[in-house]
Amino acid sequence: EVQLVESGGGLVQPGGSLRLSCAASGFTFSSYWMHWVRQAPGKGLVWVSRINNDGSSTSYADSVKGRFTISRDNAKNTLYLQMNSLRAEDTAVYYCARDATVTKYYFDYWGQGTLVTVSS
Amino acid sequence: SYVLTQPPSVSVAPGQTARITCGGNNIGSKSVHWYQQKPGQAPVLVVYDDSDRPSGIPERFSGSNSGNTATLTISRVEAGDEADYYCQVWDSSYVFGTGTKVTVL
């Protein structure tokens, strides 16, 4: 059974940093691209970042480019999101999601999410 | 950037059919994927590539896509189908629709 479990969320002050983790199990983690998607309270889904299967290629939404860094450790089956220079508008539940297939651009499994609150 | 527009809400009686639209410029030329999100839960993929269903998703969920509108159809609606539904496409980035809240009367 595919499982994605996020952790690392919490309350942080504006300008602060936080690192999210997503522990994967039930599939060959090193074979799949992975993503972070966020959802502000009461709002819709917004794609944040993507990393390819070996970590050599990444992409970001314009809203987080230069502030967030996605990475992965295939030996530990774990995905990360380093978030720096956090702003109030980054407050959201952050989901990690598995890319279904490189050529199809959709998400077939999602974690339960971790809440990040940016506030003073 | 590419915009996907969904109606904010759809209401349907149990046993009836719910249709959720997703509008976008020439969306018929793209592959559309649909997610169901129940309150407090993670999204679940219910339709991919316009009309295919992942294993475990009931046949009551179906999709179509043509012209400027894609549609998710839920037949024989049940109380458990009450949720937010999002469409999604790839257009040089991953784009989600605005979301539709389905209420079962």
PDB file of C-alpha atoms in Angstrom:
ATOM      1  CA  GLU A   1       0.000   0.000   0.000  1.00  0.00           C
ATOM      2  CA  VAL A   2       1.348   3.395  -0.993  1.00  0.00           C
ATOM      3  CA  GLN A   3       1.803   5.701   1.993  1.00  0.00           C
ATOM      4  CA  LEU A   4       3.020   9.282   2.150  1.00  0.00           C
ATOM      5  CA  VAL A   5       3.401  10.844   5.599  1.00  0.00           C
ATOM      6  CA  GLU A   6       4.293  14.506   5.962  1.00  0.00           C
ATOM      7  CA  SER A   7       5.840  16.106   9.013  1.00  0.00           C
ATOM      8  CA  GLY A   8       7.621  19.277  10.063  1.00  0.00           C
ATOM      9  CA  GLY A   9       4.807  21.787   9.936  1.00  0.00           C
ATOM     10  CA  GLY A  10       4.149  24.310  12.665  1.00  0.00           C
ATOM     11  CA  LEU A  11       4.015  27.956  13.621  1.00  0.00           C
ATOM     12  CA  VAL A  12       6.827  30.181  12.329  1.00  0.00           C
ATOM     13  CA  GLN A  13       7.346  33.927  12.288  1.00  0.00           C
ATOM     14  CA  PRO A  14       7.453  35.893   9.053  1.00  0.00           C
ATOM     15  CA  GLY A  15      10.938  35.719   7.596  1.00  0.00           C
ATOM     16  CA  GLY A  16      11.602  32.409   9.306  1.00  0.00           C
ATOM     17  CA  SER A  17      12.420  28.980   7.952  1.00  0.00           C
ATOM     18  CA  LEU A  18      10.948  25.506   8.153  1.00  0.00           C
ATOM     19  CA  ARG A  19      11.781  22.131   6.614  1.00  0.00           C
ATOM     20  CA  LEU A  20       9.019  19.728   5.722  1.00  0.00           C
ATOM     21  CA  SER A  21       9.542  16.005   5.257  1.00  0.00           C
ATOM     22  CA  CYS A  22       7.490  13.350   3.499  1.00  0.00           C
ATOM     23  CA  ALA A  23       8.224   9.707   4.304  1.00  0.00           C
ATOM     24  CA  ALA A  24       7.243   7.349   1.510  1.00  0.00           C
ATOM     25  CA  SER A  25       6.548   3.632   1.649  1.00  0.00           C
ATOM     26  CA  GLY A  26       4.806   0.909  -0.312  1.00  0.00           C
ATOM     27  CA  PHE A  27       6.439   1.694  -3.642  1.00  0.00           C
ATOM     28  CA  THR A  28       9.860   2.130  -5.228  1.00  0.00           C
ATOM     29  CA  PHE A  29      10.406   5.760  -4.217  1.00  0.00           C
ATOM     30  CA  SER A  30      13.469   6.245  -6.427  1.00  0.00           C
ATOM     31  CA  SER A  31      11.403   5.526  -9.560  1.00  0.00           C
ATOM     32  CA  TYR A  32       8.917   8.363  -9.167  1.00  0.00           C
ATOM     33  CA  TRP A  33       8.865  12.108  -9.521  1.00  0.00           C
ATOM     34  CA  MET A  34       7.428  13.793  -6.434  1.00  0.00           C
ATOM     35  CA  HIS A  35       5.628  17.047  -5.726  1.00  0.00           C
ATOM     36  CA  TRP A  36       4.549  19.477  -3.040  1.00  0.00           C
ATOM     37  CA  VAL A  37       1.067  20.982  -3.331  1.00  0.00           C
ATOM     38  CA  ARG A  38      -0.403  23.445  -0.850  1.00  0.00           C
ATOM     39  CA  GLN A  39      -3.846  24.596   0.201  1.00  0.00           C
ATOM     40  CA  ALA A  40      -4.424  27.810   2.124  1.00  0.00           C
ATOM     41  CA  PRO A  41      -7.231  27.674   4.700  1.00  0.00           C
ATOM     42  CA  GLY A  42     -10.570  27.553   2.896  1.00  0.00           C
ATOM     43  CA  LYS A  43      -8.920  27.861  -0.504  1.00  0.00           C
ATOM     44  CA  GLY A  44      -8.075  25.610  -3.440  1.00  0.00           C
ATOM     45  CA  LEU A  45      -5.100  23.481  -4.378  1.00  0.00           C
ATOM     46  CA  VAL A  46      -1.924  25.109  -5.665  1.00  0.00           C
ATOM     47  CA  TRP A  47       1.113  23.268  -7.036  1.00  0.00           C
ATOM     48  CA  VAL A  48       4.354  24.333  -5.338  1.00  0.00           C
ATOM     49  CA  SER A  49       7.294  22.267  -6.553  1.00  0.00           C
ATOM     50  CA  ARG A  50       8.425  19.104  -8.341  1.00  0.00           C
ATOM     51  CA  ILE A  51      11.534  16.952  -8.302  1.00  0.00           C
ATOM     52  CA  ASN A  52      12.473  14.186 -10.699  1.00  0.00           C
ATOM     53  CA  ASN A  53      13.242  10.668  -9.577  1.00  0.00           C
ATOM     54  CA  ASP A  54      16.985  11.078  -9.017  1.00  0.00           C
ATOM     55  CA  GLY A  55      16.875  14.666  -7.752  1.00  0.00           C
ATOM     56  CA  SER A  56      18.754  16.141 -10.702  1.00  0.00           C
ATOM     57  CA  SER A  57      15.877  18.292 -11.919  1.00  0.00           C
ATOM     58  CA  THR A  58      13.524  20.565  -9.988  1.00  0.00           C
ATOM     59  CA  SER A  59      10.874  23.154 -10.753  1.00  0.00           C
ATOM     60  CA  TYR A  60       8.950  25.688  -8.704  1.00  0.00           C
ATOM     61  CA  ALA A  61       5.890  27.887  -8.806  1.00  0.00           C
ATOM     62  CA  ASP A  62       6.795  31.528  -9.309  1.00  0.00           C
ATOM     63  CA  SER A  63       5.382  32.371  -5.887  1.00  0.00           C
ATOM     64  CA  VAL A  64       8.052  30.312  -4.096  1.00  0.00           C
ATOM     65  CA  LYS A  65      10.982  30.414  -6.522  1.00  0.00           C
ATOM     66  CA  GLY A  66      14.169  31.503  -4.791  1.00  0.00           C
ATOM     67  CA  ARG A  67      12.716  30.894  -1.323  1.00  0.00           C
ATOM     68  CA  PHE A  68      11.809  27.182  -1.320  1.00  0.00           C
ATOM     69  CA  THR A  69      14.041  24.221  -2.164  1.00  0.00           C
ATOM     70  CA  ILE A  70      12.785  20.727  -2.904  1.00  0.00           C
ATOM     71  CA  SER A  71      15.085  17.751  -2.416  1.00  0.00           C
ATOM     72  CA  ARG A  72      14.982  14.026  -1.795  1.00  0.00           C
ATOM     73  CA  ASP A  73      16.965  11.222  -0.194  1.00  0.00           C
ATOM     74  CA  ASN A  74      16.225   8.031  -2.088  1.00  0.00           C
ATOM     75  CA  ALA A  75      18.175   5.961   0.437  1.00  0.00           C
ATOM     76  CA  LYS A  76      15.776   7.143   3.137  1.00  0.00           C
ATOM     77  CA  ASN A  77      12.658   7.199   0.920  1.00  0.00           C
ATOM     78  CA  THR A  78      12.060  10.781   1.974  1.00  0.00           C
ATOM     79  CA  LEU A  79      11.080  13.989   0.199  1.00  0.00           C
ATOM     80  CA  TYR A  80      11.875  17.413   1.636  1.00  0.00           C
ATOM     81  CA  LEU A  81      10.820  21.019   1.238  1.00  0.00           C
ATOM     82  CA  GLN A  82      13.093  23.668   2.726  1.00  0.00           C
ATOM     83  CA  MET A  83      11.114  26.867   3.124  1.00  0.00           C
ATOM     84  CA  ASN A  84      12.971  30.128   3.773  1.00  0.00           C
ATOM     85  CA  SER A  85      11.881  33.771   4.010  1.00  0.00           C
ATOM     86  CA  LEU A  86       8.383  32.658   4.879  1.00  0.00           C
ATOM     87  CA  ARG A  87       5.478  35.029   4.402  1.00  0.00           C
ATOM     88  CA  ALA A  88       1.948  35.127   5.783  1.00  0.00           C
ATOM     89  CA  GLU A  89       0.660  34.048   2.381  1.00  0.00           C
ATOM     90  CA  ASP A  90       2.633  30.791   2.677  1.00  0.00           C
ATOM     91  CA  THR A  91       0.242  29.689   5.432  1.00  0.00           C
ATOM     92  CA  ALA A  92      -1.318  26.471   4.180  1.00  0.00           C
ATOM     93  CA  VAL A  93      -1.566  22.729   4.485  1.00  0.00           C
ATOM     94  CA  TYR A  94       1.313  21.270   2.501  1.00  0.00           C
ATOM     95  CA  TYR A  95       0.739  17.929   0.785  1.00  0.00           C
ATOM     96  CA  CYS A  96       3.333  15.713  -0.800  1.00  0.00           C
ATOM     97  CA  ALA A  97       2.046  13.877  -3.838  1.00  0.00           C
ATOM     98  CA  ARG A  98       3.364  11.211  -6.154  1.00  0.00           C
ATOM     99  CA  ASP A  99       3.570  11.868  -9.868  1.00  0.00           C
ATOM    100  CA  ALA A 100       1.568   9.162 -11.629  1.00  0.00           C
ATOM    101  CA  THR A 101       3.826   9.010 -14.653  1.00  0.00           C
ATOM    102  CA  VAL A 102       6.385  11.350 -16.160  1.00  0.00           C
ATOM    103  CA  THR A 103       4.421  11.894 -19.356  1.00  0.00           C
ATOM    104  CA  LYS A 104       0.972  12.447 -17.901  1.00  0.00           C
ATOM    105  CA  TYR A 105       1.388  15.227 -15.339  1.00  0.00           C
ATOM    106  CA  TYR A 106      -1.032  14.259 -12.592  1.00  0.00           C
ATOM    107  CA  PHE A 107      -0.911  13.029  -9.007  1.00  0.00           C
ATOM    108  CA  ASP A 108      -2.010   9.514  -8.100  1.00  0.00           C
ATOM    109  CA  TYR A 109      -1.309   9.437  -4.353  1.00  0.00           C
ATOM    110  CA  TRP A 110      -1.316  12.158  -1.734  1.00  0.00           C
ATOM    111  CA  GLY A 111      -0.214  12.388   1.879  1.00  0.00           C
ATOM    112  CA  GLN A 112      -2.464  13.703   4.641  1.00  0.00           C
ATOM    113  CA  GLY A 113      -0.688  17.032   4.764  1.00  0.00           C
ATOM    114  CA  THR A 114       1.096  19.145   7.352  1.00  0.00           C
ATOM    115  CA  LEU A 115      -0.037  22.617   8.400  1.00  0.00           C
ATOM    116  CA  VAL A 116       2.342  25.547   8.163  1.00  0.00           C
ATOM    117  CA  THR A 117       1.268  28.769   9.850  1.00  0.00           C
ATOM    118  CA  VAL A 118       3.284  31.932   9.285  1.00  0.00           C
ATOM    119  CA  SER A 119       2.376  34.521  11.865  1.00  0.00           C
ATOM    120  CA  SER A 120       3.922  36.803  14.441  1.00  0.00           C
TER     121      SER A 120
ATOM    122  CA  SER B   1      -1.244  31.697 -17.178  1.00  0.00           C
ATOM    123  CA  TYR B   2      -3.896  29.118 -17.913  1.00  0.00           C
ATOM    124  CA  VAL B   3      -7.127  29.437 -15.944  1.00  0.00           C
ATOM    125  CA  LEU B   4      -9.589  26.664 -15.097  1.00  0.00           C
ATOM    126  CA  THR B   5     -13.034  27.820 -13.990  1.00  0.00           C
ATOM    127  CA  GLN B   6     -15.445  25.662 -11.996  1.00  0.00           C
ATOM    128  CA  PRO B   7     -18.843  26.500 -10.494  1.00  0.00           C
ATOM    129  CA  PRO B   8     -18.468  27.150  -6.753  1.00  0.00           C
ATOM    130  CA  SER B   9     -21.212  24.720  -5.830  1.00  0.00           C
ATOM    131  CA  VAL B  10     -23.478  22.003  -7.153  1.00  0.00           C
ATOM    132  CA  SER B  11     -26.408  20.542  -5.245  1.00  0.00           C
ATOM    133  CA  VAL B  12     -27.946  17.183  -6.046  1.00  0.00           C
ATOM    134  CA  ALA B  13     -30.467  14.821  -4.494  1.00  0.00           C
ATOM    135  CA  PRO B  14     -29.430  11.282  -3.605  1.00  0.00           C
ATOM    136  CA  GLY B  15     -29.758   8.941  -6.540  1.00  0.00           C
ATOM    137  CA  GLN B  16     -29.624  11.751  -9.098  1.00  0.00           C
ATOM    138  CA  THR B  17     -26.764  12.804 -11.369  1.00  0.00           C
ATOM    139  CA  ALA B  18     -24.254  15.553 -10.573  1.00  0.00           C
ATOM    140  CA  ARG B  19     -22.322  17.250 -13.351  1.00  0.00           C
ATOM    141  CA  ILE B  20     -19.319  19.399 -12.508  1.00  0.00           C
ATOM    142  CA  THR B  21     -17.858  21.525 -15.255  1.00  0.00           C
ATOM    143  CA  CYS B  22     -14.307  22.757 -15.728  1.00  0.00           C
ATOM    144  CA  GLY B  23     -13.874  25.521 -18.266  1.00  0.00           C
ATOM    145  CA  GLY B  24     -10.632  26.471 -19.969  1.00  0.00           C
ATOM    146  CA  ASN B  25      -9.455  27.804 -23.293  1.00  0.00           C
ATOM    147  CA  ASN B  26      -9.402  24.850 -25.708  1.00  0.00           C
ATOM    148  CA  ILE B  27      -9.297  22.459 -22.763  1.00  0.00           C
ATOM    149  CA  GLY B  28     -10.386  19.704 -25.141  1.00  0.00           C
ATOM    150  CA  SER B  29      -6.799  19.595 -26.411  1.00  0.00           C
ATOM    151  CA  LYS B  30      -5.467  18.793 -22.946  1.00  0.00           C
ATOM    152  CA  SER B  31      -5.718  15.825 -20.599  1.00  0.00           C
ATOM    153  CA  VAL B  32      -7.954  16.619 -17.630  1.00  0.00           C
ATOM    154  CA  HIS B  33      -7.698  14.979 -14.226  1.00  0.00           C
ATOM    155  CA  TRP B  34     -10.176  15.174 -11.346  1.00  0.00           C
ATOM    156  CA  TYR B  35      -9.682  14.965  -7.580  1.00  0.00           C
ATOM    157  CA  GLN B  36     -12.167  14.506  -4.759  1.00  0.00           C
ATOM    158  CA  GLN B  37     -11.409  16.098  -1.396  1.00  0.00           C
ATOM    159  CA  LYS B  38     -13.566  15.413   1.636  1.00  0.00           C
ATOM    160  CA  PRO B  39     -13.376  17.780   4.638  1.00  0.00           C
ATOM    161  CA  GLY B  40     -10.133  17.427   6.544  1.00  0.00           C
ATOM    162  CA  GLN B  41      -8.788  14.814   4.142  1.00  0.00           C
ATOM    163  CA  ALA B  42      -6.241  14.672   1.359  1.00  0.00           C
ATOM    164  CA  PRO B  43      -7.341  14.811  -2.278  1.00  0.00           C
ATOM    165  CA  VAL B  44      -8.062  11.523  -4.027  1.00  0.00           C
ATOM    166  CA  LEU B  45      -7.716  10.993  -7.771  1.00  0.00           C
ATOM    167  CA  VAL B  46     -11.090   9.937  -9.207  1.00  0.00           C
ATOM    168  CA  VAL B  47     -10.618  10.429 -12.959  1.00  0.00           C
ATOM    169  CA  TYR B  48      -7.461  10.812 -15.056  1.00  0.00           C
ATOM    170  CA  ASP B  49      -6.825  11.421 -18.733  1.00  0.00           C
ATOM    171  CA  ASP B  50     -10.317  12.881 -19.231  1.00  0.00           C
ATOM    172  CA  SER B  51     -12.276   9.695 -18.589  1.00  0.00           C
ATOM    173  CA  ASP B  52     -10.205   6.891 -17.033  1.00  0.00           C
ATOM    174  CA  ARG B  53     -10.805   5.729 -13.473  1.00  0.00           C
ATOM    175  CA  PRO B  54      -8.125   4.547 -11.051  1.00  0.00           C
ATOM    176  CA  SER B  55      -8.697   1.140  -9.519  1.00  0.00           C
ATOM    177  CA  GLY B  56     -11.125   1.319  -6.623  1.00  0.00           C
ATOM    178  CA  ILE B  57     -13.068   4.292  -7.959  1.00  0.00           C
ATOM    179  CA  PRO B  58     -16.733   3.396  -8.612  1.00  0.00           C
ATOM    180  CA  GLU B  59     -18.031   3.340 -12.182  1.00  0.00           C
ATOM    181  CA  ARG B  60     -20.483   6.041 -11.078  1.00  0.00           C
ATOM    182  CA  PHE B  61     -17.651   8.532 -11.653  1.00  0.00           C
ATOM    183  CA  SER B  62     -17.057   9.381 -15.291  1.00  0.00           C
ATOM    184  CA  GLY B  63     -15.479  12.186 -17.266  1.00  0.00           C
ATOM    185  CA  SER B  64     -15.613  13.840 -20.658  1.00  0.00           C
ATOM    186  CA  ASN B  65     -13.717  16.643 -22.343  1.00  0.00           C
ATOM    187  CA  SER B  66     -14.406  18.620 -25.495  1.00  0.00           C
ATOM    188  CA  GLY B  67     -14.032  22.142 -26.763  1.00  0.00           C
ATOM    189  CA  ASN B  68     -13.729  24.566 -23.872  1.00  0.00           C
ATOM    190  CA  THR B  69     -15.349  22.391 -21.196  1.00  0.00           C
ATOM    191  CA  ALA B  70     -14.484  19.225 -19.332  1.00  0.00           C
ATOM    192  CA  THR B  71     -17.126  17.539 -17.202  1.00  0.00           C
ATOM    193  CA  LEU B  72     -17.044  15.177 -14.248  1.00  0.00           C
ATOM    194  CA  THR B  73     -20.287  13.232 -13.928  1.00  0.00           C
ATOM    195  CA  ILE B  74     -21.317  11.437 -10.763  1.00  0.00           C
ATOM    196  CA  SER B  75     -24.227   9.074 -11.363  1.00  0.00           C
ATOM    197  CA  ARG B  76     -26.549   7.738  -8.674  1.00  0.00           C
ATOM    198  CA  VAL B  77     -25.129  10.202  -6.166  1.00  0.00           C
ATOM    199  CA  GLU B  78     -24.654   8.990  -2.598  1.00  0.00           C
ATOM    200  CA  ALA B  79     -24.242  10.915   0.636  1.00  0.00           C
ATOM    201  CA  GLY B  80     -20.589   9.869   0.696  1.00  0.00           C
ATOM    202  CA  ASP B  81     -19.936  11.775  -2.542  1.00  0.00           C
ATOM    203  CA  GLU B  82     -20.319  15.079  -0.725  1.00  0.00           C
ATOM    204  CA  ALA B  83     -16.929  16.752  -1.153  1.00  0.00           C
ATOM    205  CA  ASP B  84     -14.945  19.378  -3.005  1.00  0.00           C
ATOM    206  CA  TYR B  85     -13.910  18.429  -6.526  1.00  0.00           C
ATOM    207  CA  TYR B  86     -10.977  19.903  -8.450  1.00  0.00           C
ATOM    208  CA  CYS B  87     -10.014  19.581 -12.082  1.00  0.00           C
ATOM    209  CA  GLN B  88      -6.336  19.784 -13.097  1.00  0.00           C
ATOM    210  CA  VAL B  89      -4.350  20.050 -16.302  1.00  0.00           C
ATOM    211  CA  TRP B  90      -0.769  20.547 -17.414  1.00  0.00           C
ATOM    212  CA  ASP B  91      -0.031  23.819 -19.199  1.00  0.00           C
ATOM    213  CA  SER B  92       3.688  24.379 -18.744  1.00  0.00           C
ATOM    214  CA  SER B  93       2.876  23.907 -15.083  1.00  0.00           C
ATOM    215  CA  TYR B  94       0.376  22.037 -12.994  1.00  0.00           C
ATOM    216  CA  VAL B  95      -2.882  24.006 -12.945  1.00  0.00           C
ATOM    217  CA  PHE B  96      -5.861  23.302 -10.687  1.00  0.00           C
ATOM    218  CA  GLY B  97      -9.398  24.495 -11.130  1.00  0.00           C
ATOM    219  CA  THR B  98     -11.118  26.734  -8.615  1.00  0.00           C
ATOM    220  CA  GLY B  99     -12.975  23.833  -7.039  1.00  0.00           C
ATOM    221  CA  THR B 100     -16.627  22.850  -6.747  1.00  0.00           C
ATOM    222  CA  LYS B 101     -18.399  21.922  -3.546  1.00  0.00           C
ATOM    223  CA  VAL B 102     -20.905  19.136  -4.132  1.00  0.00           C
ATOM    224  CA  THR B 103     -23.747  19.071  -1.636  1.00  0.00           C
ATOM    225  CA  VAL B 104     -26.035  16.066  -1.392  1.00  0.00           C
ATOM    226  CA  LEU B 105     -29.482  17.284  -0.398  1.00  0.00           C
TER     227      LEU B 105
END
